[in-house]
Coordinates of C-alpha atoms in Angstrom, one line a residue:
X85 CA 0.6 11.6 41.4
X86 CA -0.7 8.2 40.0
X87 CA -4.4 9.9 39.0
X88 CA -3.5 12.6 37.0
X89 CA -3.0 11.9 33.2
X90 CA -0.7 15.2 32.4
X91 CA 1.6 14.2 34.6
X92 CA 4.7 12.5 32.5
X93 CA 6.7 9.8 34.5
X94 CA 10.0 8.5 34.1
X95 CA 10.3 4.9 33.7
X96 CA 14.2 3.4 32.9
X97 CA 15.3 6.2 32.7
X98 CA 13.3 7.6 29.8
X99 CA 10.1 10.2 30.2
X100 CA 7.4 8.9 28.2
X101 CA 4.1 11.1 27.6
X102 CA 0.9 10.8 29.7
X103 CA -2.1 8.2 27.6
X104 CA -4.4 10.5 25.7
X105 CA -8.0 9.3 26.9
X106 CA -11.2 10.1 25.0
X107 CA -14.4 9.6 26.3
X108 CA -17.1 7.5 24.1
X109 CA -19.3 10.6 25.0
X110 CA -16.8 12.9 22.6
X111 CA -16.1 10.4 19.9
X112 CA -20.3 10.0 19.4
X113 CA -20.6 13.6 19.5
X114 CA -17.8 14.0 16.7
X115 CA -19.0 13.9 12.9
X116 CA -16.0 11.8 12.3
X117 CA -12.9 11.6 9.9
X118 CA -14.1 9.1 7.1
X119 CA -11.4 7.6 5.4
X120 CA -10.0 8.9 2.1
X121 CA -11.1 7.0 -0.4
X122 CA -9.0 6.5 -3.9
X123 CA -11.2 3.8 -5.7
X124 CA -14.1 3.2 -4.6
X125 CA -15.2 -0.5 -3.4
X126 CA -11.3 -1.0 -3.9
X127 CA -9.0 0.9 -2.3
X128 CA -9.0 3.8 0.5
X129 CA -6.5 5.6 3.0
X130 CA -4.1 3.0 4.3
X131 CA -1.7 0.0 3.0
X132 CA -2.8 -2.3 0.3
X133 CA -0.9 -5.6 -0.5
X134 CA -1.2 -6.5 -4.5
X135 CA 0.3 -10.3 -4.5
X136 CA 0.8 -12.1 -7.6
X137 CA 2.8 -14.7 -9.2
X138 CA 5.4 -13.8 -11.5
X139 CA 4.2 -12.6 -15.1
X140 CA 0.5 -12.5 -13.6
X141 CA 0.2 -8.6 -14.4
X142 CA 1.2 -6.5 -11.4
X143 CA 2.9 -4.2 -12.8
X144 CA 0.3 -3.4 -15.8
X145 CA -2.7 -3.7 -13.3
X146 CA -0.4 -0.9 -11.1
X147 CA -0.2 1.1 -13.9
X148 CA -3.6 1.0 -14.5
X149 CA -4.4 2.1 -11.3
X150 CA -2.3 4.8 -11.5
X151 CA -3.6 6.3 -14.7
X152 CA -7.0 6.0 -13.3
X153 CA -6.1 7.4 -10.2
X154 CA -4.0 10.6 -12.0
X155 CA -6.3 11.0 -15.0
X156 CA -10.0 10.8 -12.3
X157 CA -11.1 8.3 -15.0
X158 CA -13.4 5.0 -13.6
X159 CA -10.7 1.9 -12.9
X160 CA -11.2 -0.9 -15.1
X161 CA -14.5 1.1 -16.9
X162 CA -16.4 0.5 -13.6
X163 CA -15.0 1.8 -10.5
X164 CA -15.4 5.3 -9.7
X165 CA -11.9 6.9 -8.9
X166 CA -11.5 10.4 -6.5
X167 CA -8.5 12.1 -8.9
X168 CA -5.0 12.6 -7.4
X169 CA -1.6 12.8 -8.0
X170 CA 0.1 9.8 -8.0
X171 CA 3.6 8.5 -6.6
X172 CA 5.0 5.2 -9.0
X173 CA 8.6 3.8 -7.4
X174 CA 9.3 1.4 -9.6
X175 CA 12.2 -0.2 -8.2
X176 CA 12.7 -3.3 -10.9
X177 CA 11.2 -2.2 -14.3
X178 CA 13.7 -0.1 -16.6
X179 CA 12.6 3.7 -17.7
X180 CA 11.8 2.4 -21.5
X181 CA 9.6 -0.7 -20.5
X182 CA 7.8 1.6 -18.2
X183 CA 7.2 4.0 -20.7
X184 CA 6.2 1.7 -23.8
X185 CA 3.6 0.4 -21.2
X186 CA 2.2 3.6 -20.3
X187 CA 1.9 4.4 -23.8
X188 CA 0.1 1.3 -24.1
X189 CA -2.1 2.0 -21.4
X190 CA -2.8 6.0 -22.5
X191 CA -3.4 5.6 -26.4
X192 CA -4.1 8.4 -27.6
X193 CA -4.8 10.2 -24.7
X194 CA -1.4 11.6 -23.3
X195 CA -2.5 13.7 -20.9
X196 CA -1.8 13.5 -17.4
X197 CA -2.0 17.0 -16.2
X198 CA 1.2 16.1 -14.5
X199 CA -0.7 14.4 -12.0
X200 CA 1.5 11.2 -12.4
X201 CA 5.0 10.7 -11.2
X202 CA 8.1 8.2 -11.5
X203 CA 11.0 7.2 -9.5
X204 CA 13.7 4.3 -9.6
X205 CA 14.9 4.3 -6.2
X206 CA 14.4 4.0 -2.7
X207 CA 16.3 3.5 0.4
X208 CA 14.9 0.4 2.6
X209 CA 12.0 1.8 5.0
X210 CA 14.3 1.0 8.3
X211 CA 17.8 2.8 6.5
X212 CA 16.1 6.0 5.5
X213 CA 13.0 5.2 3.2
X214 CA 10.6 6.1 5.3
X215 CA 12.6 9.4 6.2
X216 CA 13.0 10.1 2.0
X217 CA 8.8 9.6 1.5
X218 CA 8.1 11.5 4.3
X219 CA 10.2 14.5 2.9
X220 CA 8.7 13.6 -0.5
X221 CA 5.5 13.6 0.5
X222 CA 5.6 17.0 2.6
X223 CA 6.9 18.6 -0.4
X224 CA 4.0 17.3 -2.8
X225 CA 0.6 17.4 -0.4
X226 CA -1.6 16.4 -3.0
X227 CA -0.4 12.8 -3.4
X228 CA -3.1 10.6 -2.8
X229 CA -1.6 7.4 -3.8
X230 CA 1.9 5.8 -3.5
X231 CA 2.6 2.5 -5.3
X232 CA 5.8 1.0 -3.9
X233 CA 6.6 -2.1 -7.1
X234 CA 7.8 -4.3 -5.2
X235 CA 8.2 -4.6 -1.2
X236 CA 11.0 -6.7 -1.1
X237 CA 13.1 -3.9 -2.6
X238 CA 12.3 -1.9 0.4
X239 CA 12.5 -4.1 3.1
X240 CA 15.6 -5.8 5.3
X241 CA 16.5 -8.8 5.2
X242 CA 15.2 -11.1 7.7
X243 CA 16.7 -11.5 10.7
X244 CA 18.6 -14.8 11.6
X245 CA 18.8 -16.9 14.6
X246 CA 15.5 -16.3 17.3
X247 CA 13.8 -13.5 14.8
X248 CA 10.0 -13.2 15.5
X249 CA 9.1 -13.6 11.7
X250 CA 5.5 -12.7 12.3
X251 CA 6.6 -9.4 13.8
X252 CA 9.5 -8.6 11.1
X253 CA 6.4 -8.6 8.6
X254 CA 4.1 -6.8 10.7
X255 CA 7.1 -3.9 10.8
X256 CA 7.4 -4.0 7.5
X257 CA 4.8 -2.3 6.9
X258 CA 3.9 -0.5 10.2
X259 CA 6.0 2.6 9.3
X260 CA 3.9 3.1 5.8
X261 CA 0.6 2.9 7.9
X262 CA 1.8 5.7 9.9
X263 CA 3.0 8.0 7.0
X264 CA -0.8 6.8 5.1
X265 CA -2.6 8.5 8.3
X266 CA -0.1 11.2 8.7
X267 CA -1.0 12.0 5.0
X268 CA -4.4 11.0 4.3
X269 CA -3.2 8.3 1.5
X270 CA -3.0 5.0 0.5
X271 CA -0.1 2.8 -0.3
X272 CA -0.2 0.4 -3.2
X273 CA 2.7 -2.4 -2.4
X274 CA 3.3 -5.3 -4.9
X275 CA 4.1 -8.5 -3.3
X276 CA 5.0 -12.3 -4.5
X277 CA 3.1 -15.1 -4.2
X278 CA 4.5 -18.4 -2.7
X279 CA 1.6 -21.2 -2.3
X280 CA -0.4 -22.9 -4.9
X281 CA -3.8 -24.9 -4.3
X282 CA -4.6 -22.9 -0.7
X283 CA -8.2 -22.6 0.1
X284 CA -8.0 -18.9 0.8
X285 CA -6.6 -16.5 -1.5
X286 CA -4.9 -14.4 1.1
X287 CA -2.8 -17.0 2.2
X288 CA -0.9 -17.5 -0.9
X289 CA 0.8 -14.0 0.0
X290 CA 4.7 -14.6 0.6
X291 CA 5.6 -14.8 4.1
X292 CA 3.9 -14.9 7.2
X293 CA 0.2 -13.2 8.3
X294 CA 2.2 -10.7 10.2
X295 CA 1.7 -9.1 6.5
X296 CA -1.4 -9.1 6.1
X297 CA -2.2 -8.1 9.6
X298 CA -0.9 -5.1 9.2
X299 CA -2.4 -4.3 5.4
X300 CA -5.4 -2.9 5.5
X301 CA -6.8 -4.4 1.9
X302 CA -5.3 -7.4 -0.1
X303 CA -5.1 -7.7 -3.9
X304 CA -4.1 -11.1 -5.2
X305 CA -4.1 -12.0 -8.6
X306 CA -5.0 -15.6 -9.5
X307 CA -4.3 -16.9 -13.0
X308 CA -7.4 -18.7 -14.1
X309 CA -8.3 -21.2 -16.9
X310 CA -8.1 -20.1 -20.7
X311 CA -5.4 -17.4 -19.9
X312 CA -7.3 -15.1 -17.7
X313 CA -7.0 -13.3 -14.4
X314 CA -8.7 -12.7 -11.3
X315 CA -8.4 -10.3 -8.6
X316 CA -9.4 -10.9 -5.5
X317 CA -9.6 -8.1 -2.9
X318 CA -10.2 -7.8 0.6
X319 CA -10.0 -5.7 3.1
X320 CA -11.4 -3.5 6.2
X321 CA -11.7 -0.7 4.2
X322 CA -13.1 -2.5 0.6
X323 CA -16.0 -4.3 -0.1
X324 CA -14.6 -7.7 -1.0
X325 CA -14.7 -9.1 -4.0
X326 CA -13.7 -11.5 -7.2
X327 CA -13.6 -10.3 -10.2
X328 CA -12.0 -11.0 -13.6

């Protein structure tokens, strides 16, 4: 019966389920779902990109964002932060560097109210990963921020021969979107860097815009004159901005 929606059909062989409609009328009539917001102006429920070049501070402005993010405290001194527990795979950095950083970061103030979390490993998204955060993340429902440090330890290689590199990109991260709505979170994914002198900031990220298609906010760190940094972010959900 081609008119009526509940009706599943099989097409090769497969049944597929019936296109959930909703009416304007309905979705102007709801209050709406806002999106979950971590820092505010900076990043909210979904997948941020944080590109940088190598030794430009990714890993330390990470950290900052998660002790922000687990202690409630303001981000930098001057964004306002929602408090949650926070997820850290740090798949590069050793246990002891980690730690001397965080005591950098902390000072005297140790505690964390066990809001923040560690772990060294992770399986690639498409072999499992995705499968082990899910489980993770079922098991600890007030995670509010995942910081994955960095994507290319989670993600295949690319595919030779005719490989749509746009689209392997756009995958890449197509499986954490779904597990950030799912879970009313946001992912925090380092990324390299691989151009120099590009008019926009976003297109220095490593690889094709398939990646930051699919990201819903972009940090990129840009070393500046006299030794200092600044981080540019946009996004859809983010007001964007430069600051150093």
């Amino acid at each position: 019966t081609y008119g009526a929606l509940t009706i599943e059909k099989s097409l090769s062989g497969r049944t597929y389920p019936p296109i959930a409609r909703i009416s304007a009328e309905d979705m102007l009539m709801s209050p709406g779902d806002p999106s979950h917001v971590v820092i505010k102006d900076l990043l909210a429920e979904g997948v941020a990109l944080l590109g940088g070049w190598p030794k430009t501070g990714k890993t330390w402005l990470a950290l900052e964002v998660a002790v922000a993010v687990a202690t409630g405290k303001d981000f930098l001194g001057q964004f306002p932060v929602v408090k949650g527990q926070v997820l850290y795979l740090a798949l590069e950095e050793s246990e002891f560097l980690l730690l001397e950083r965080l005591r950098a970061l902390l000072g005297d103030e140790a505690s964390l109210e066990n809001s923040l979390f560690f772990a060294y490993h992770l399986n690639a998204l498409s072999r499992g990963g995705l499968e082990q955060l899910a489980e993770d993340l079922e098991a600890n429902p007030g995670t509010s921020l995942v910081i994955i440090d960095p994507l290319v330890r989670v993600r295949e290689p690319k595919r030779k021969g005719e490989a749509n590199i746009y689209q392997e990109d756009y995958e890449a991260l197509a499986g954490l979107q779904d597990l950030a709505k799912t879970n009313r979170l946001a992912f925090l994914v380092i990324h390299h860097l691989r151009k120099e002198g590009v008019p926009d900031p976003v297109l220095a990220l490593s690889g094709s815009t398939g990646l930051t298609a699919a990201a819903d906010a972009v940090w990129v760190l840009k070393q500046m004159p006299g030794g200092r940094t600044l981080l540019h972010v946009r996004g859809r959900n983010v007001k964007q901005s430069e600051f150093l």
